[in-house]
C-alpha positions as a LaTeX table, in Angstrom:
\begin{tabular}{lrrr}
\hline
Residue & $x$ (\AA) & $y$ (\AA) & $z$ (\AA) \\
\hline
Met1 & 126.99 & 102.12 & 18.48 \\
Tyr2 & 125.38 & 103.15 & 21.75 \\
Ser3 & 123.88 & 100.47 & 23.96 \\
Thr4 & 122.08 & 100.39 & 27.26 \\
His5 & 120.58 & 97.43 & 29.05 \\
Thr6 & 118.82 & 95.90 & 32.02 \\
Tyr7 & 120.76 & 93.43 & 34.06 \\
Gly8 & 119.74 & 89.83 & 33.58 \\
Lys9 & 119.36 & 87.29 & 36.31 \\
Arg10 & 122.24 & 85.01 & 37.22 \\
Val11 & 121.98 & 81.47 & 35.91 \\
Ser12 & 121.50 & 79.41 & 39.04 \\
Gly13 & 121.99 & 75.74 & 39.71 \\
Asp14 & 124.67 & 75.17 & 37.07 \\
Pro15 & 128.23 & 75.40 & 38.46 \\
His16 & 129.64 & 75.62 & 34.90 \\
His17 & 127.73 & 78.83 & 34.10 \\
Thr18 & 128.13 & 80.95 & 37.25 \\
His19 & 129.45 & 83.85 & 35.13 \\
Cys20 & 126.41 & 83.85 & 32.80 \\
Gly21 & 123.22 & 85.85 & 32.92 \\
Gln22 & 119.83 & 85.30 & 31.38 \\
Gln23 & 116.76 & 87.38 & 30.47 \\
Gly24 & 118.48 & 90.79 & 30.23 \\
Ile25 & 117.36 & 93.31 & 27.61 \\
Thr26 & 119.75 & 95.40 & 25.51 \\
Leu27 & 118.83 & 98.38 & 23.37 \\
Leu28 & 121.28 & 99.12 & 20.55 \\
Val29 & 121.12 & 102.63 & 19.09 \\
Asn30 & 122.61 & 103.48 & 15.73 \\
Pro31 & 125.25 & 106.20 & 16.14 \\
Thr32 & 123.55 & 108.23 & 13.41 \\
Cys33 & 120.31 & 108.44 & 15.42 \\
Pro34 & 119.66 & 112.19 & 15.66 \\
Tyr35 & 117.53 & 111.94 & 18.81 \\
Pro36 & 118.58 & 111.59 & 22.44 \\
Val37 & 117.72 & 108.26 & 24.06 \\
Met38 & 116.62 & 108.57 & 27.67 \\
Pro39 & 116.33 & 105.28 & 29.64 \\
Leu40 & 113.43 & 105.23 & 32.11 \\
Pro41 & 113.04 & 103.35 & 35.39 \\
Ser42 & 111.21 & 100.03 & 35.05 \\
Arg43 & 108.97 & 98.19 & 37.47 \\
Ser44 & 109.52 & 94.88 & 35.71 \\
Pro45 & 112.65 & 92.84 & 34.93 \\
Tyr46 & 110.97 & 91.91 & 31.62 \\
Val47 & 110.76 & 95.48 & 30.30 \\
Phe48 & 113.31 & 98.13 & 29.33 \\
Ser49 & 111.66 & 101.50 & 28.64 \\
Cys50 & 113.09 & 104.64 & 27.09 \\
Leu51 & 112.12 & 107.90 & 25.42 \\
Val52 & 113.39 & 108.57 & 21.90 \\
Ser53 & 112.20 & 111.96 & 20.68 \\
Lys54 & 108.43 & 111.93 & 21.31 \\
Tyr55 & 108.19 & 108.11 & 21.37 \\
Leu56 & 107.91 & 105.96 & 24.48 \\
Ile57 & 109.48 & 102.61 & 23.61 \\
His58 & 109.02 & 99.50 & 25.74 \\
Cys59 & 111.52 & 96.74 & 24.84 \\
Leu60 & 110.27 & 93.41 & 26.19 \\
Tyr61 & 111.51 & 89.93 & 26.81 \\
Leu62 & 108.59 & 87.79 & 27.96 \\
Pro63 & 110.06 & 84.36 & 28.68 \\
Pro64 & 107.94 & 81.26 & 28.04 \\
Ser65 & 108.00 & 80.58 & 31.80 \\
Leu66 & 105.84 & 83.67 & 32.53 \\
Ser67 & 102.20 & 82.79 & 33.12 \\
Asp68 & 99.50 & 84.28 & 30.91 \\
Gln69 & 98.28 & 86.24 & 33.96 \\
Glu70 & 101.74 & 87.78 & 34.51 \\
Val71 & 101.92 & 88.82 & 30.86 \\
Ala72 & 98.40 & 90.29 & 30.91 \\
Ala73 & 99.28 & 92.29 & 34.06 \\
Leu74 & 102.01 & 94.11 & 32.11 \\
Phe75 & 99.39 & 95.49 & 29.71 \\
Glu76 & 96.20 & 95.74 & 31.76 \\
Gly77 & 95.32 & 96.83 & 35.28 \\
Pro78 & 96.82 & 99.22 & 37.81 \\
Asp79 & 100.49 & 98.27 & 37.22 \\
Ala80 & 100.27 & 98.23 & 33.42 \\
Leu81 & 102.97 & 99.76 & 31.23 \\
Glu82 & 102.45 & 103.42 & 30.45 \\
Gln83 & 100.95 & 103.75 & 26.98 \\
Asp84 & 99.71 & 106.51 & 24.69 \\
Ala85 & 99.48 & 107.25 & 20.97 \\
Asn86 & 103.30 & 107.53 & 20.77 \\
Thr87 & 104.04 & 104.18 & 22.43 \\
Ile88 & 105.91 & 101.39 & 20.64 \\
Leu89 & 106.23 & 97.87 & 22.03 \\
Cys90 & 108.99 & 95.67 & 20.64 \\
Gly91 & 110.87 & 92.52 & 21.52 \\
Asp92 & 110.42 & 88.82 & 22.17 \\
Phe93 & 106.81 & 88.24 & 23.21 \\
Asn94 & 106.98 & 84.43 & 22.92 \\
Ala95 & 103.42 & 84.69 & 21.61 \\
Arg96 & 102.97 & 82.56 & 18.51 \\
Ser97 & 99.77 & 83.06 & 16.49 \\
Gln98 & 98.74 & 81.61 & 13.14 \\
Ala99 & 95.87 & 84.06 & 12.68 \\
Leu100 & 97.77 & 87.23 & 13.62 \\
Leu101 & 101.26 & 86.49 & 12.34 \\
Gly102 & 101.06 & 83.57 & 9.90 \\
Asp103 & 103.11 & 81.44 & 12.30 \\
Thr104 & 102.98 & 77.64 & 12.09 \\
Ala105 & 101.58 & 77.32 & 15.63 \\
Thr106 & 99.34 & 79.19 & 18.07 \\
Tyr107 & 99.97 & 79.40 & 21.81 \\
Thr108 & 97.51 & 80.69 & 24.40 \\
Arg109 & 99.71 & 83.79 & 24.80 \\
Gly110 & 99.49 & 84.36 & 21.05 \\
Ser111 & 95.69 & 84.13 & 21.14 \\
Trp112 & 95.57 & 86.56 & 24.08 \\
Leu113 & 97.91 & 89.02 & 22.31 \\
His114 & 95.87 & 88.85 & 19.10 \\
Glu115 & 92.68 & 89.70 & 21.03 \\
Phe116 & 94.48 & 92.47 & 22.96 \\
Ile117 & 95.71 & 94.04 & 19.69 \\
Leu118 & 92.24 & 93.86 & 18.11 \\
Ser119 & 90.35 & 95.16 & 21.14 \\
Asn120 & 92.75 & 98.11 & 21.62 \\
Gly121 & 93.09 & 99.08 & 17.95 \\
Leu122 & 96.85 & 98.49 & 17.93 \\
His123 & 99.10 & 97.98 & 14.91 \\
Cys124 & 101.23 & 94.82 & 14.79 \\
Trp125 & 103.79 & 95.64 & 12.11 \\
Asn126 & 104.91 & 92.04 & 11.67 \\
Ala127 & 101.34 & 91.14 & 10.66 \\
Leu128 & 101.07 & 94.10 & 8.31 \\
Leu129 & 104.54 & 94.08 & 6.70 \\
Ala130 & 106.03 & 90.62 & 7.22 \\
Tyr131 & 103.14 & 88.18 & 7.59 \\
Gly132 & 104.48 & 84.63 & 7.81 \\
Val133 & 108.15 & 85.71 & 7.95 \\
Pro134 & 109.98 & 83.95 & 10.82 \\
Thr135 & 111.87 & 86.04 & 13.33 \\
Leu136 & 113.52 & 82.99 & 14.90 \\
Ser137 & 115.06 & 80.08 & 13.06 \\
Ser138 & 116.75 & 77.52 & 15.23 \\
Pro139 & 117.90 & 73.93 & 14.97 \\
Ser140 & 115.72 & 71.61 & 17.00 \\
Arg141 & 117.85 & 69.82 & 19.59 \\
Leu142 & 115.70 & 66.70 & 19.53 \\
Asp143 & 115.49 & 66.48 & 15.75 \\
Asn144 & 119.14 & 67.46 & 15.35 \\
Ala145 & 120.16 & 64.56 & 17.60 \\
Gln146 & 118.00 & 62.18 & 15.56 \\
Val147 & 118.44 & 63.29 & 11.95 \\
Gly148 & 121.27 & 65.80 & 12.06 \\
His149 & 119.86 & 68.88 & 10.29 \\
Thr150 & 116.23 & 69.68 & 11.06 \\
Ser151 & 115.31 & 73.24 & 12.09 \\
Trp152 & 112.15 & 75.06 & 13.14 \\
Asn153 & 110.92 & 78.60 & 12.61 \\
Ser154 & 108.68 & 80.84 & 14.67 \\
Ile155 & 107.46 & 84.43 & 14.83 \\
Val156 & 108.00 & 85.71 & 18.38 \\
Asp157 & 109.86 & 89.03 & 17.93 \\
Leu158 & 107.25 & 91.71 & 17.33 \\
Ile159 & 106.82 & 95.45 & 16.78 \\
Ile160 & 103.50 & 96.89 & 17.95 \\
Ser161 & 102.39 & 100.53 & 18.04 \\
Tyr162 & 99.38 & 102.42 & 19.33 \\
Ser163 & 99.16 & 104.58 & 16.20 \\
Pro164 & 100.28 & 104.26 & 12.58 \\
Leu165 & 103.95 & 104.85 & 11.78 \\
Leu166 & 105.16 & 106.88 & 8.81 \\
Glu167 & 106.57 & 104.68 & 6.04 \\
Pro168 & 107.30 & 101.61 & 8.21 \\
Thr169 & 109.45 & 98.74 & 6.94 \\
Ile170 & 110.63 & 95.50 & 8.50 \\
Thr171 & 113.76 & 93.62 & 7.51 \\
Thr172 & 114.56 & 90.24 & 9.02 \\
Ala173 & 117.99 & 88.65 & 8.84 \\
Gln174 & 118.26 & 85.05 & 7.74 \\
Leu175 & 120.65 & 83.17 & 10.02 \\
Met176 & 122.24 & 79.97 & 8.82 \\
Phe177 & 123.04 & 77.03 & 11.09 \\
Ser178 & 125.33 & 74.14 & 10.28 \\
\hline
\end{tabular}
């Protein structure tokens, strides 16, 4: 397995976690991948970009703490991510949307992303191939403290392309918590 990554930020303010990082992005490449993977320089700590064959892939982690304006600036305007017909966006967008994804909630970022996808003719493969299928299943800390075994699901990890893909499929892993 080949991996490459951006360096996360140090966790600050917690003396027990001085060795930990947060918000880094890692790209794992299957060793049987027949194409070279070329990492590209990034202007944002929230994006890891690379070329794989003819595809430009932007791996994203858009933390909930980013404002809607900061997220929009990544996709629109003079400093926007490079994009063409062979561009794929993937990662944790933290953009929940009932209408687009079949999620149980809608956030303002999810509404913005839905409109951005529609107005730019993009393909959100979660919506097309795995509508309503959670990409994150996590125990709720509050509910867990109160009742012991409540969890919540959301759809925040997305794959978006600027043109159709040949024979796309999506498989999500079901994680179990105890």
